[in-house]
Structure formats: structure tokens, C-alpha cells
Coordinates of C-alpha atoms in Angstrom, one line a residue:
Chain G
M1 CA 5.6 32.7 8.4
T2 CA 7.7 29.9 9.0
S3 CA 9.2 30.1 5.9
A4 CA 13.1 29.7 6.0
S5 CA 14.2 33.1 4.8
Q6 CA 12.7 34.5 7.3
L7 CA 14.4 33.9 9.3
E8 CA 17.4 35.5 11.1
L9 CA 20.6 33.5 12.0
D10 CA 22.7 34.0 14.9
L11 CA 25.9 32.2 14.0
D12 CA 29.8 32.1 14.5
V13 CA 30.6 33.2 11.5
F14 CA 27.4 34.9 10.5
Q15 CA 24.7 37.0 11.5
G16 CA 21.2 37.8 9.1
P17 CA 18.0 36.2 7.1
F18 CA 19.3 32.7 6.4
D19 CA 17.9 34.0 2.4
L20 CA 21.9 35.6 2.7
L21 CA 23.5 32.6 4.4
L22 CA 22.8 31.1 1.2
A23 CA 24.1 34.3 -0.9
V24 CA 26.8 34.8 0.1
L25 CA 28.0 30.4 0.8
L26 CA 26.8 31.0 -3.6
R27 CA 29.2 33.8 -3.8
E28 CA 31.4 32.1 -1.6
E29 CA 32.4 34.2 0.5
I30 CA 32.2 32.2 3.5
S31 CA 33.1 28.1 2.9
L32 CA 30.0 26.0 4.5
A33 CA 32.4 24.2 6.4
E34 CA 32.5 26.6 8.7
V35 CA 28.9 26.9 8.9
E36 CA 26.9 24.9 11.8
L37 CA 24.4 24.0 10.3
G38 CA 23.3 22.0 14.0
Q39 CA 22.5 26.0 15.1
I40 CA 20.2 26.5 11.7
V41 CA 18.1 23.7 12.5
L42 CA 17.8 24.6 16.3
A43 CA 17.5 28.1 15.3
Y44 CA 14.6 26.9 12.5
V45 CA 12.7 24.9 15.3
D46 CA 13.2 28.0 16.9
H47 CA 11.5 30.0 14.4
L48 CA 8.9 26.9 13.9
D49 CA 8.1 26.9 18.1
E50 CA 7.4 30.7 18.2
T51 CA 4.9 31.0 15.3
G52 CA 2.9 28.4 16.0
E53 CA 2.1 27.5 12.6
M54 CA 2.9 25.5 9.9
D55 CA 3.6 26.5 6.3
L56 CA 4.0 22.7 4.4
E57 CA 5.7 23.9 0.9
A58 CA 8.2 26.5 3.0
V59 CA 9.0 23.6 5.5
T60 CA 9.8 21.5 2.8
E61 CA 12.3 23.2 0.9
F62 CA 13.7 25.2 4.3
L63 CA 14.1 20.2 4.4
V64 CA 15.4 19.7 0.7
L65 CA 18.3 23.1 1.0
I66 CA 19.3 21.7 5.1
A67 CA 20.1 18.6 3.3
A68 CA 21.5 19.3 0.5
L69 CA 24.0 21.9 3.4
L70 CA 24.6 18.9 5.4
E71 CA 25.5 16.3 2.6
L72 CA 28.3 19.0 0.7
K73 CA 29.4 19.5 4.3
S74 CA 29.6 15.7 4.9
R75 CA 32.0 15.7 1.6
L76 CA 34.0 18.3 2.5
L77 CA 34.3 17.4 5.7
L78 CA 35.9 13.9 4.6
P79 CA 37.4 14.3 1.2
G80 CA 39.5 11.1 0.0
Q81 CA 36.6 8.3 0.0
E82 CA 36.1 9.3 -3.1
D83 CA 38.1 11.2 -4.3
D84 CA 36.4 12.6 -7.3
L85 CA 33.4 14.2 -6.4
E86 CA 36.0 16.3 -3.9
L87 CA 33.7 19.4 -4.1
G88 CA 35.6 22.6 -4.3
P89 CA 32.9 26.1 -2.6
Q90 CA 31.7 26.8 -6.3
E91 CA 30.7 23.3 -6.9
A92 CA 28.9 23.5 -4.0
A93 CA 27.3 26.0 -4.3
D94 CA 26.1 24.8 -7.8
E95 CA 24.9 21.6 -7.3
L96 CA 23.0 23.0 -3.8
L97 CA 21.4 24.5 -6.6
A98 CA 21.0 21.5 -8.8
R99 CA 19.6 19.4 -5.8
M100 CA 16.9 22.4 -5.3
L101 CA 16.1 22.5 -9.1
E102 CA 15.5 18.5 -9.5
Y103 CA 13.6 18.8 -6.3
R104 CA 11.4 21.8 -7.5
R105 CA 10.5 19.4 -10.8
Y106 CA 9.0 16.6 -8.4
R107 CA 7.3 20.0 -7.1
D108 CA 5.8 20.8 -10.2
A109 CA 4.8 17.6 -12.0
A110 CA 3.2 16.1 -8.6
A111 CA 0.8 19.3 -8.7
V112 CA 0.4 17.8 -12.1
F113 CA 0.1 14.4 -11.0
E114 CA -2.7 15.9 -7.9
R115 CA -5.3 17.6 -11.0
I116 CA -5.3 14.6 -12.8
F117 CA -6.1 12.6 -10.0
E118 CA -8.6 15.1 -9.1
R119 CA -10.1 15.1 -12.7
E120 CA -9.7 11.5 -12.8
A121 CA -11.8 10.9 -9.6
G122 CA -14.9 12.2 -11.8
V123 CA -14.3 8.9 -14.5
L124 CA -16.1 5.6 -13.0
Y125 CA -16.1 2.1 -14.4
R126 CA -18.0 -0.6 -13.7
S127 CA -16.5 -3.4 -11.6
A128 CA -18.8 -6.0 -11.8
P129 CA -18.8 -10.3 -12.0
P130 CA -19.0 -11.5 -16.0
P131 CA -22.1 -13.5 -15.0
P132 CA -22.4 -17.3 -13.6
E133 CA -22.5 -18.8 -17.3
L134 CA -19.9 -17.4 -18.8
R135 CA -17.4 -17.8 -15.7
R136 CA -18.2 -21.0 -15.3
A137 CA -16.0 -22.0 -18.2
A138 CA -13.1 -19.8 -16.4
L139 CA -12.6 -23.0 -14.7
D140 CA -11.8 -25.3 -17.5
A141 CA -9.6 -23.2 -18.8
A142 CA -7.1 -22.7 -16.5
V143 CA -4.0 -23.0 -16.4
Q144 CA -1.3 -23.0 -13.0
A145 CA -0.3 -19.7 -13.2
Y146 CA 1.0 -19.2 -10.0
E147 CA 3.7 -20.7 -7.3
P148 CA 2.2 -22.3 -4.4
D149 CA 5.7 -21.3 -2.5
R150 CA 4.6 -17.6 -2.5
L151 CA 1.7 -17.9 -0.3
G152 CA 3.8 -19.2 2.3
S153 CA 6.2 -17.4 1.6
A154 CA 3.9 -14.9 2.1
L155 CA 3.4 -16.4 5.6
G156 CA 6.0 -17.2 6.6
E157 CA 6.8 -13.8 6.5
L158 CA 3.4 -13.1 8.7
L159 CA 4.3 -15.3 11.3
A160 CA 7.9 -13.2 11.9
P161 CA 7.9 -10.8 14.1
P162 CA 6.9 -7.5 13.2
P163 CA 9.9 -5.4 12.9
D164 CA 10.4 -2.0 15.4
P165 CA 7.8 0.0 15.1
D166 CA 7.1 2.6 12.7
T167 CA 7.5 6.2 14.1
A168 CA 7.2 8.2 11.0
H169 CA 3.9 9.6 11.9
I170 CA 4.9 10.6 15.4
R171 CA 7.8 12.1 14.2
A172 CA 6.6 15.9 14.4
T173 CA 6.5 15.6 18.5
V174 CA 10.4 15.2 18.9
S175 CA 12.1 18.7 20.1
V176 CA 14.7 19.4 21.0
Q177 CA 13.4 20.4 24.5
R178 CA 12.6 17.0 24.6
R179 CA 15.0 15.5 23.8
L180 CA 16.9 18.4 26.1
G181 CA 15.1 16.5 29.2
V182 CA 15.8 13.3 28.5
I183 CA 19.6 13.2 28.0
R184 CA 19.5 15.4 30.9
E185 CA 18.0 13.1 32.9
A186 CA 20.0 9.6 31.2
L187 CA 23.0 12.4 32.7
R188 CA 21.0 12.0 36.2
E189 CA 20.9 8.1 36.7
G190 CA 24.7 8.1 35.1
S191 CA 25.3 10.5 38.4
G192 CA 26.7 13.5 35.7
V193 CA 28.5 10.8 32.9
L194 CA 26.7 9.5 29.5
D195 CA 28.1 7.0 26.4
F196 CA 27.5 9.8 23.4
D197 CA 26.2 5.9 21.4
A198 CA 23.9 5.4 24.3
A199 CA 22.3 8.7 25.0
F200 CA 21.0 8.2 20.5
G201 CA 19.4 4.5 21.4
R202 CA 16.9 2.7 19.3
E203 CA 15.3 5.7 17.9
D204 CA 14.8 6.6 14.7
R205 CA 17.2 8.5 12.5
F206 CA 14.6 11.7 12.8
T207 CA 14.6 11.7 16.6
Q208 CA 19.0 11.3 16.2
A209 CA 19.2 13.4 14.6
V210 CA 16.7 16.4 17.0
T211 CA 19.4 14.2 20.1
L212 CA 22.5 15.6 18.1
F213 CA 21.9 19.5 18.6
A214 CA 20.2 18.4 21.8
L215 CA 23.8 17.5 22.8
L216 CA 25.3 20.3 20.3
E217 CA 23.6 22.2 22.4
L218 CA 24.3 20.8 25.9
H219 CA 27.9 21.7 24.9
R220 CA 27.0 24.8 23.0
R221 CA 25.6 26.3 27.4
G222 CA 28.1 24.5 29.1
E223 CA 25.8 22.1 30.8
A224 CA 27.6 18.9 29.1
T225 CA 31.4 18.8 27.9
W226 CA 32.3 15.6 25.2
A227 CA 35.6 14.0 25.6
Q228 CA 37.0 11.2 23.9
K229 CA 39.8 9.3 24.0
D230 CA 41.0 7.0 21.0
T231 CA 40.2 8.8 17.3
F232 CA 37.2 6.6 17.4
G233 CA 36.5 5.4 20.7
P234 CA 33.8 6.0 22.8
I235 CA 33.0 9.9 23.7
E236 CA 31.7 10.5 27.6
V237 CA 28.8 12.7 28.0
R238 CA 30.0 14.2 30.7
G239 CA 27.4 17.0 33.1
G240 CA 29.4 19.9 33.4
Chain H
M1 CA -17.0 -6.8 -41.5
S2 CA -17.5 -3.3 -41.6
A3 CA -16.4 -1.6 -38.6
N4 CA -20.2 -0.8 -37.8
G5 CA -20.9 -4.4 -37.3
L6 CA -18.5 -5.0 -34.8
H7 CA -20.1 -2.2 -32.6
P8 CA -22.4 -4.4 -30.8
S9 CA -20.4 -7.3 -30.0
L10 CA -17.5 -5.3 -29.2
E11 CA -19.4 -3.0 -26.8
A12 CA -20.9 -6.1 -25.1
L13 CA -16.8 -7.7 -24.9
L14 CA -16.1 -4.2 -23.2
F15 CA -19.6 -4.1 -20.4
L16 CA -19.3 -7.9 -20.2
S17 CA -15.1 -7.0 -18.6
S18 CA -14.2 -5.1 -16.1
D19 CA -10.1 -5.0 -17.1
P20 CA -8.5 -3.1 -19.9
V21 CA -8.8 -4.8 -22.7
S22 CA -6.3 -5.1 -25.3
A23 CA -7.2 -5.0 -29.4
A24 CA -5.0 -7.9 -29.2
Q25 CA -8.0 -9.5 -27.3
L26 CA -10.3 -8.7 -28.6
A27 CA -9.8 -10.0 -32.0
E28 CA -8.9 -13.5 -30.9
A29 CA -12.7 -13.5 -29.0
L30 CA -13.7 -11.9 -32.1
E31 CA -12.2 -13.9 -34.2
V32 CA -11.6 -11.5 -36.6
E33 CA -8.4 -9.4 -38.0
E34 CA -6.8 -7.0 -35.1
E35 CA -7.4 -4.0 -38.1
D36 CA -11.3 -4.8 -37.7
V37 CA -10.7 -4.4 -34.4
A38 CA -8.7 -1.3 -34.7
A39 CA -10.9 0.8 -36.6
A40 CA -14.8 -0.5 -35.4
L41 CA -12.8 0.9 -32.3
E42 CA -12.2 4.0 -33.6
S43 CA -15.8 4.1 -35.6
L44 CA -17.0 2.9 -31.3
E45 CA -15.0 5.6 -29.5
S46 CA -16.7 8.8 -32.1
D47 CA -19.9 7.1 -31.4
L48 CA -20.0 6.9 -28.1
E49 CA -18.5 11.1 -28.0
R50 CA -21.8 12.1 -30.3
G51 CA -23.7 12.5 -27.3
G52 CA -26.2 11.2 -25.7
R53 CA -24.6 8.0 -24.7
G54 CA -24.3 7.5 -21.0
V55 CA -20.7 6.0 -21.9
R56 CA -16.9 6.8 -23.0
L57 CA -14.4 4.5 -24.6
R58 CA -10.9 5.4 -22.7
R59 CA -7.5 3.9 -23.1
V60 CA -6.2 2.7 -20.1
A61 CA -3.8 0.7 -18.6
G62 CA -2.6 -1.1 -22.0
G63 CA -6.3 -1.6 -23.3
Y64 CA -9.6 -0.4 -24.1
T65 CA -12.4 -0.1 -21.9
L66 CA -15.9 1.6 -20.6
A67 CA -16.2 4.6 -18.2
A68 CA -19.2 6.7 -17.2
V69 CA -19.8 10.3 -18.7
P70 CA -18.3 12.3 -15.9
E71 CA -21.7 14.1 -16.0
A72 CA -23.9 11.1 -14.1
E73 CA -21.0 11.1 -11.2
D74 CA -22.8 13.0 -8.5
A75 CA -25.0 10.9 -9.2
A76 CA -23.9 7.3 -8.9
R77 CA -22.5 8.1 -6.1
R78 CA -25.6 9.0 -4.7
L79 CA -26.9 5.4 -6.6
L80 CA -23.6 3.5 -5.0
A81 CA -23.1 5.5 -1.9
K82 CA -19.2 5.6 -3.0
P83 CA -17.1 8.5 -1.6
R84 CA -15.1 9.8 -3.4
T85 CA -11.7 8.6 -3.0
P86 CA -9.3 11.3 -0.5
P87 CA -6.9 13.0 -2.6
L88 CA -3.8 12.5 -3.1
T89 CA -1.4 14.8 -0.2
H90 CA 1.0 16.9 -1.5
A91 CA 3.7 14.2 0.0
Q92 CA 2.3 11.9 -1.8
A93 CA 2.1 13.6 -4.9
E94 CA 5.6 14.4 -4.7
V95 CA 6.4 10.5 -4.5
L96 CA 4.2 9.3 -7.0
A97 CA 5.7 11.9 -9.1
I98 CA 9.5 10.4 -8.3
V99 CA 8.2 6.9 -8.4
A100 CA 6.2 7.1 -12.0
Y101 CA 9.2 8.7 -14.0
L102 CA 12.1 6.4 -12.0
Q103 CA 11.0 3.7 -11.5
P104 CA 12.6 1.2 -10.4
V105 CA 13.3 3.5 -7.9
A106 CA 14.9 3.2 -4.3
R107 CA 13.5 4.4 -0.8
P108 CA 16.3 6.4 0.0
E109 CA 16.8 7.9 -3.5
I110 CA 13.6 9.2 -2.8
A111 CA 14.1 10.8 0.5
R112 CA 17.2 11.6 -1.3
I113 CA 15.5 14.3 -3.7
R114 CA 13.2 15.0 -1.7
G115 CA 14.8 15.9 1.7
V116 CA 13.5 14.2 3.7
S117 CA 12.0 10.2 4.6
S118 CA 9.4 9.1 2.7
D119 CA 8.8 6.2 4.5
S120 CA 4.8 6.9 5.1
A121 CA 4.2 8.4 1.9
V122 CA 5.4 5.4 0.7
A123 CA 3.2 3.4 2.6
S124 CA 0.0 4.5 1.9
L125 CA 0.2 5.0 -1.9
T126 CA 1.6 1.3 -1.3
E127 CA -1.6 0.6 0.5
R128 CA -3.9 2.8 -1.8
G129 CA -2.3 0.5 -5.2
M130 CA -0.6 3.2 -6.8
I131 CA 3.2 1.4 -6.7
E132 CA 4.1 -1.5 -5.8
E133 CA 8.0 -3.0 -4.4
R134 CA 9.4 -4.3 -7.7
G135 CA 12.8 -5.9 -7.1
R136 CA 16.0 -4.6 -4.9
S137 CA 18.8 -1.9 -6.6
R138 CA 22.7 -2.7 -7.3
F139 CA 22.7 -2.3 -2.9
G140 CA 20.3 -4.4 -1.9
A141 CA 17.6 -1.3 -1.5
V142 CA 13.6 -2.5 -2.6
T143 CA 12.9 -1.0 -5.4
Y144 CA 9.4 0.3 -6.1
A145 CA 7.0 1.0 -9.0
T146 CA 3.9 1.9 -10.4
T147 CA 1.1 -0.5 -11.2
T148 CA -1.4 -0.6 -13.8
L149 CA -4.0 0.7 -10.8
F150 CA -1.7 3.8 -11.3
E151 CA -2.4 4.0 -15.2
R152 CA -6.4 3.1 -13.7
L153 CA -6.7 5.9 -11.2
F154 CA -4.4 8.4 -13.6
G155 CA -6.4 7.2 -17.1
L156 CA -3.8 6.5 -18.3
S157 CA -2.7 4.1 -22.0
G158 CA 0.2 3.4 -20.6
L159 CA 3.5 4.3 -19.1
D160 CA 4.4 6.4 -22.6
A161 CA 1.4 8.7 -21.8
L162 CA 3.5 10.5 -18.3
P163 CA 3.0 14.4 -19.0
D164 CA 6.0 15.0 -20.8
P165 CA 8.5 14.9 -18.0
A166 CA 10.1 18.3 -20.6
Q167 CA 7.2 20.5 -19.2
F168 CA 9.1 20.1 -15.8
D169 CA 12.8 20.5 -16.8
P170 CA 13.3 23.5 -15.1
T171 CA 14.5 26.5 -17.7
P172 CA 17.4 29.0 -17.8
E173 CA 15.9 31.1 -16.9
D174 CA 13.9 29.6 -13.9
E175 CA 17.6 28.8 -13.0
R176 CA 18.6 31.6 -13.3
E177 CA 16.0 33.7 -11.0
L178 CA 16.0 30.8 -8.5
R179 CA 19.8 32.0 -8.7
E180 CA 19.1 35.5 -7.9
R181 CA 16.7 34.3 -5.8
L182 CA 19.0 33.1 -3.0
L183 CA 21.3 36.5 -4.4
K184 CA 18.8 38.7 -3.9
A185 CA 19.2 39.5 0.0
G186 CA 23.1 39.7 -0.6
E187 CA 22.3 42.1 -3.1
Q188 CA 20.3 43.7 -0.6
R189 CA 22.3 43.8 1.9
S190 CA 25.6 45.2 0.5
E191 CA 23.5 48.1 -1.3
Chain K
M1 CA -36.7 16.8 -17.9
S2 CA -37.4 15.0 -21.0
A3 CA -36.8 11.0 -20.9
N4 CA -34.0 11.3 -24.0
G5 CA -33.0 14.2 -22.1
L6 CA -32.4 12.1 -18.9
H7 CA -30.4 8.6 -21.0
P8 CA -27.1 9.3 -20.7
S9 CA -27.1 9.6 -17.0
L10 CA -29.3 6.8 -16.6
E11 CA -27.7 5.1 -19.2
A12 CA -24.8 5.1 -17.1
L13 CA -26.2 4.1 -14.1
L14 CA -27.3 0.6 -15.1
F15 CA -23.6 0.8 -16.5
L16 CA -22.0 1.0 -13.2
S17 CA -24.4 -0.8 -10.7
S18 CA -23.3 -4.6 -10.5
D19 CA -27.8 -5.5 -8.9
P20 CA -30.6 -4.3 -10.7
V21 CA -31.9 -1.1 -9.3
S22 CA -35.3 -0.3 -9.1
A23 CA -37.0 3.3 -10.7
A24 CA -37.3 5.0 -7.3
Q25 CA -34.0 4.0 -6.6
L26 CA -32.9 5.5 -9.6
A27 CA -35.0 8.9 -9.6
E28 CA -33.6 9.6 -6.0
A29 CA -30.4 8.8 -7.2
L30 CA -31.0 11.5 -10.1
E31 CA -33.3 14.6 -8.6
V32 CA -36.0 13.2 -10.7
E33 CA -39.8 12.5 -10.8
E34 CA -40.0 8.5 -10.4
E35 CA -42.5 8.6 -13.3
D36 CA -40.1 10.3 -15.4
V37 CA -37.8 7.3 -15.2
A38 CA -40.5 5.4 -16.0
A39 CA -40.6 7.2 -19.5
A40 CA -37.2 7.8 -19.7
L41 CA -36.0 3.7 -19.8
E42 CA -39.4 2.9 -21.9
S43 CA -36.8 5.0 -24.3
L44 CA -34.2 3.6 -23.9
E45 CA -34.6 -0.2 -24.0
S46 CA -37.0 0.2 -27.2
D47 CA -33.5 2.6 -27.9
L48 CA -31.4 0.1 -27.2
E49 CA -33.9 -2.8 -29.3
R50 CA -33.6 -1.0 -32.5
G51 CA -30.2 -2.6 -33.2
G52 CA -26.1 -1.9 -33.3
R53 CA -26.3 -1.4 -29.7
G54 CA -24.2 -4.2 -27.2
V55 CA -26.6 -4.1 -24.2
R56 CA -29.7 -5.2 -23.7
L57 CA -32.1 -3.4 -21.2
R58 CA -33.7 -5.3 -18.6
R59 CA -36.3 -5.8 -16.4
V60 CA -35.5 -8.6 -13.1
A61 CA -36.7 -8.8 -9.1
G62 CA -36.3 -5.8 -8.0
G63 CA -35.5 -4.3 -10.9
Y64 CA -33.4 -3.2 -14.4
T65 CA -30.0 -4.4 -15.0
L66 CA -28.3 -4.2 -18.2
A67 CA -26.5 -7.4 -20.2
A68 CA -24.8 -8.4 -23.2
V69 CA -26.3 -9.6 -26.2
P70 CA -26.5 -12.9 -26.7
E71 CA -25.3 -13.1 -30.4
A72 CA -22.0 -11.6 -28.6
E73 CA -21.8 -14.9 -25.5
D74 CA -18.9 -17.2 -27.3
A75 CA -16.8 -13.9 -28.0
A76 CA -17.7 -13.6 -24.2
R77 CA -16.6 -16.9 -23.6
R78 CA -13.2 -16.8 -25.6
L79 CA -12.4 -13.5 -24.0
L80 CA -13.2 -13.8 -20.4
A81 CA -12.6 -17.9 -20.2
K82 CA -8.8 -17.3 -20.0
P83 CA -8.4 -15.9 -16.6
R84 CA -6.0 -12.9 -16.9
T85 CA -3.7 -13.4 -13.9
P86 CA -1.4 -10.6 -13.1
P87 CA 1.5 -11.1 -11.2
L88 CA 0.2 -10.8 -7.5
T89 CA 1.0 -7.4 -5.4
H90 CA 2.7 -8.4 -1.8
A91 CA -0.8 -7.2 -0.5
Q92 CA -3.0 -10.0 -2.6
A93 CA 0.1 -12.3 -1.6
E94 CA -0.6 -11.9 1.9
V95 CA -4.0 -11.9 2.1
L96 CA -4.4 -15.1 -0.5
A97 CA -2.5 -16.5 1.9
I98 CA -4.2 -16.1 4.7
V99 CA -7.5 -16.9 3.3
A100 CA -5.8 -20.4 2.3
Y101 CA -3.8 -21.5 5.2
L102 CA -7.1 -20.1 7.5
Q103 CA -10.6 -21.0 6.3
P104 CA -13.0 -19.7 6.8
V105 CA -12.1 -16.5 7.7
A106 CA -12.8 -12.7 8.7
R107 CA -12.3 -9.6 7.0
P108 CA -11.5 -7.9 9.6
E109 CA -9.1 -11.2 11.2
I110 CA -7.7 -10.4 7.8
A111 CA -7.1 -7.3 8.5
R112 CA -5.7 -7.6 12.5
I113 CA -2.6 -9.9 11.4
R114 CA -1.5 -7.5 8.7
G115 CA -2.2 -4.6 10.4
V116 CA -4.1 -2.4 7.8
S117 CA -7.6 -2.8 5.8
S118 CA -7.0 -5.2 3.3
D119 CA -10.4 -4.2 1.2
S120 CA -8.7 -3.5 -1.8
A121 CA -6.9 -6.7 -1.7
V122 CA -10.0 -8.9 -1.1
A123 CA -11.8 -6.9 -3.6
S124 CA -9.3 -7.8 -6.0
L125 CA -9.0 -11.1 -5.5
T126 CA -12.9 -11.2 -5.3
E127 CA -13.1 -10.0 -8.7
R128 CA -10.7 -13.0 -10.0
G129 CA -12.2 -15.4 -8.5
M130 CA -10.0 -16.5 -6.6
I131 CA -11.1 -16.6 -3.7
E132 CA -15.6 -15.8 -2.6
E133 CA -17.7 -15.3 0.6
R134 CA -18.4 -18.5 2.6
G135 CA -20.7 -18.5 5.4
R136 CA -20.9 -15.8 8.2
S137 CA -18.1 -15.7 11.6
R138 CA -20.2 -15.6 14.8
F139 CA -19.8 -12.6 15.4
G140 CA -22.3 -12.2 11.6
A141 CA -19.4 -10.8 9.8
V142 CA -18.7 -12.2 6.2
T143 CA -16.2 -14.9 5.9
Y144 CA -13.7 -16.0 3.2
A145 CA -12.5 -19.1 1.5
T146 CA -10.0 -20.3 -1.3
T147 CA -12.6 -21.7 -4.9
T148 CA -11.5 -24.3 -6.6
L149 CA -9.7 -21.3 -9.6
F150 CA -7.3 -20.9 -6.9
E151 CA -6.3 -24.5 -6.9
R152 CA -5.9 -24.9 -10.3
L153 CA -4.3 -21.2 -10.6
F154 CA -1.4 -22.1 -8.0
G155 CA -1.0 -25.9 -9.9
L156 CA -2.3 -27.5 -6.3
S157 CA -4.7 -30.8 -6.4
G158 CA -6.8 -29.5 -3.1
L159 CA -5.7 -27.5 0.0
D160 CA -3.6 -30.6 2.0
A161 CA -1.3 -30.2 -1.0
L162 CA -0.8 -26.3 0.1
P163 CA 3.0 -25.7 1.4
D164 CA 3.6 -26.9 4.5
P165 CA 4.2 -24.1 6.9
A166 CA 6.9 -25.4 9.0
Q167 CA 9.2 -24.8 6.1
F168 CA 8.9 -21.8 6.7
D169 CA 8.5 -20.7 9.8
P170 CA 10.8 -23.2 12.3
T171 CA 7.9 -24.6 14.6
P172 CA 5.4 -26.7 13.1
E173 CA 2.0 -25.5 13.4
D174 CA -1.4 -26.9 13.9
E175 CA -4.1 -24.6 13.0
R176 CA -5.5 -23.1 15.8
E177 CA -1.9 -22.4 17.0
L178 CA -1.3 -20.7 13.3
R179 CA -4.2 -18.5 13.4
E180 CA -3.5 -17.4 17.0
R181 CA 0.4 -16.7 15.9
L182 CA -0.5 -15.4 13.1
L183 CA -2.6 -12.7 15.2
K184 CA -1.1 -11.9 17.8
A185 CA 1.9 -11.6 14.8
G186 CA -0.2 -9.2 13.4
E187 CA -1.2 -7.2 17.0
Q188 CA 2.6 -6.4 17.4
R189 CA 2.3 -5.2 14.2
S190 CA -0.3 -2.3 14.7
E191 CA 1.1 -1.1 17.7

């Protein structure tokens, strides 16, 4: 069972199932600002690891929820950038609900799309070139419809060195455990010191997110501390 | 010319054309009025529906085209050695629904709605020819729209024939239910 | 099954096949006896001859095929003489550029350069008459080249009037280098 509702949480401000946490958030009994979302993700990843099952629908719902919570929390924590968007807890709860409803709308539409696609897959169309005597006429009537530069620029794009490889298909193999290993190794290589930004490297966003959770986890276990001399200056991760 | 009198030529033109053709194109080719073509198409359609025939008239992607009757699908696939195209994955169907209703729509907006990056579903839908890049948003992100192949694959006469999006609007009951579901655990706990 | 009972499926199969099919092939696909197919073909033929229909059954070398009635030829020429020129998709533009600059070029090579299978783009460009099969590579793969229609639709006086690729790429290339560089970039893309 990978449903997020089965997830038992043990946070500083809250202990209990994830469902209940959502309920208390909606009833404004605790503020989203106090909830460590990273820990929820870690707990969920562990939970998935333990159960060894993958119910895609449940996982998707969890991701929609956690993404919405993350965005809401970041807006709670960083007010002022867009003053009119400052959210109180009630607005945050309403928006969380709105976000889930919006996702549901497209999830339901997708189910209808899958059925239509399946039904229409049984409808076959003829795909045959017109007989030769009719094709010849087409040439006489042909007038310019395309710009030759379109071909040149398409070729230019194909000659260009490819962008960084798309690692979307291997995301599932990124785990907090594995990132912990990478960070510990980097700490050893740097004699116990690691630049915070360097820990992320040029990985894709998902790996970067998992890396952040791994760094938080090291901090929580007391394996590493973080130090920042100047506001917005470089952050140093030091092995404990 | 009577509606029936146009049937043979209409059927021949639809048979020869591999893309859907509009009533206006047919009228121009047949050198008759568009309303005559429209009437003949209607009577041809009902003739074909009457049974005993192997093709049906369909309105797809802004035009008319003939399609084989679905009963012949299995035999046709055996004859043409043409397997069914793989079904849509859930992720592809969700992305397709978002693009279909919100087009043109940028990738970050798709990701925001789904809560996850949708790059791989966007890429496979593009490769399958169902969506394509269509300009850029005002923030510079590539935007996507559905293609005419999408309309053909879904048997849609056009984008206005998409399932009415209102049917997916959450009702106040849905909303209350979701809120209640989220609150339920709390109620149980405080009992 | 009676001869008439087979009509719809038979008509559908003949409608879908672009090449002539034999009675044996039809019988196998329909999972019936060949003599039943032969009888159904005969009765379908006379049905079609009876008038009011836009197609006829033709016996040609290799089997049976449907053909449009001759009366519709002028209208068909008017309809099909205007090549339909919908905007090129990104994939189609890439395939067309590869074929235009490297012709003759084999399908696997196109896939290697683009880093993705390009069958659907190749099929629609062939269908629109912009590229065509032209011989085989030394490995036996079908190779493609652009057509005169392609030159007409791009307003080119000939292939030497294609835009100089150097204009879109810093280093001038001769054709062999161009092919090698495209393949190299493609391999990096699909890594």
C-alpha cells in the first residue's frame, strides 16, 4: 500500500498519519510554516522502500500534494515578493484544496481520453497514395508553400551539440540512501568540508531535491553541520 | 443535381483522398454548391449507416473521411500485419488532457498542475505526433498544442468537439467530499 | 456464411489495402474458406457495378483492389492537384532537412541523426510526395531522396539552391563531413 494516507509521520510539531496532518493544516491547528516537508518526503520515500510496492495513482496524488504544500510554504516563508499573493493559513488551506481539485479535473479528463483513444484505435482509415495519373497533376499546380531557411535551420539544430542528456527515465533510481553515499564520499575527499552548491553538481531537479533531503538528513543525524559566514554567501557543509 | 446523384463522385473523392476534406473543398472539386455537397454528405452518411456496407462516413479534423467499419478491425490487422498502437499511459493521457483544454500551454504549467515534471510524457506525445511545439509563452517557455493527428486519432471533428470540460468541473459535493476526506482522520482522532 | 454476409468485412479490407490482395489472403484474414471469399467477391463486384457507387472492384495482377469510378477523375484531379501543405512539424522539418542535404539517405541513418525513430515523419512526408524511396543502401536499407514536388513547394530551382548549411553553422562543410558531424551529434543525443 503506497497511499500517502497510510504514512505515519513523526515530526517535531506533529505525530500521526499524513491524512491527519492535512486535516490539522486545513483546520489551521498548526501552521504550514512549522512543518518540515523534507521529513515528510523522506518518510514517504522510506515507506515506499519498505513496502516495495508502487501504486502510481497514490504516488501521483502524494506528489501533487507535496508540490502544492512546498509552493504554499515557500510563499508563506518568503512574503513580500508579490505582496498581493501573501497567504494566510486559511488561504493556504483553500489553495491546497483548489490545487487538488484542479489536478482531479485533468485526471478525470485523462480517464475519458484513454477510453476515447482505446475506442478510436479500432477505427481504421485508408492510407494509400492517389493513383499515379492523379499524382502527376499535383506537380503542375504546386506553388511555393515553405521557406527553404526552415530546412537550413533544422539542419543547424541537428548539428548543434546536444543538450545535457535527459535523465528523466532514470529518476526512479535516485534514492536518499544513494545521495547520502555520494555526499559522504565528497566530504571524505574534501577532508570533511564540502561546498553546499557543489553538492548539487549539475544533476536534474529531482536529484537535486533528493540531494537537499540527504543534506538535511545528515544534519539531523548530526553527521554534518552547515555554516554560512555572510548572508547569501557560500554555505559550507562540515563533517562532524 | 439531387443529393443521391452526387453520391458516386463524393464516394470516389473520399476514397481517393487520404486526408479529411472539407465540404468546401469537395464542392470546389465537384463544381457544385457547398450546400448541395452538405446535403449529399448527409444522405451518403445515412446510406452507409443502413448496414451491409464496409465503410462509414466520419467527420474528423475539420473534414470528412471514410473509415472501415470497426467489425473488420481484427481481420484488417491480420491482413495488413498492423498491430494496434500502444494505449496511452496515465501520464500521457493527463498531459494530453491538459494540452487539449489549455492550449497553447507551456511545460512548467503542465508540471504545476500535475505536481511532477512531465518531460518524458511530453516527449513521447510529441514523438507520437499528438502534440507539437507551438510558439513561446511570454516568459519564453516553449508552448504546446494538439495536432490534427490528435483529432484524427480521437475521431474529433475539431477542437470544439472535445468532451465538454464542464463535466470535469468539481461539483460543490466533490469539493465538500474532498475537504471531508482530508478532515476525516482528524475527526476520528478527536473523538 | 452467405456471400452477402461477407460484404461489409470484404469491402472494408479492400478499402484499407493500398495494394491488390488475393482471395487467399482475404480468406486467411477473414478466417473463412477461399471459395466463400470468391463467391462474395463476385457478388460484391456486381453490387458495385449496379450503379450509385463511387468505386469498382478491379482484378489486377496479384489480386483484387478497389478503384475510383472514372467519372470522378476530373473532380479528383481538381481536388488532389492542389497539394495540401499543412505546416511542417518539428520532426518533419528535421527529417526533410536530413533527406534534402544528405540524399540518398537510409531510414536507420535518419533515426541515428535525430536520436529517435522517425517512421511517422518519413511516412507523412512520403505520403505528401515530398520524399520518395530511391534505391537501397549497400546494407540493403531503403534510401530516400527528395522529389521535384519538394523543390516546387520550397521554391527551389534545384537541389544546389538549398540554403548553405554554413549559414546556420559556423564551420563550412563538404557533404561527407556534414554527414559525419550530423551522425556524431545524433549519437551524443541518443546516449
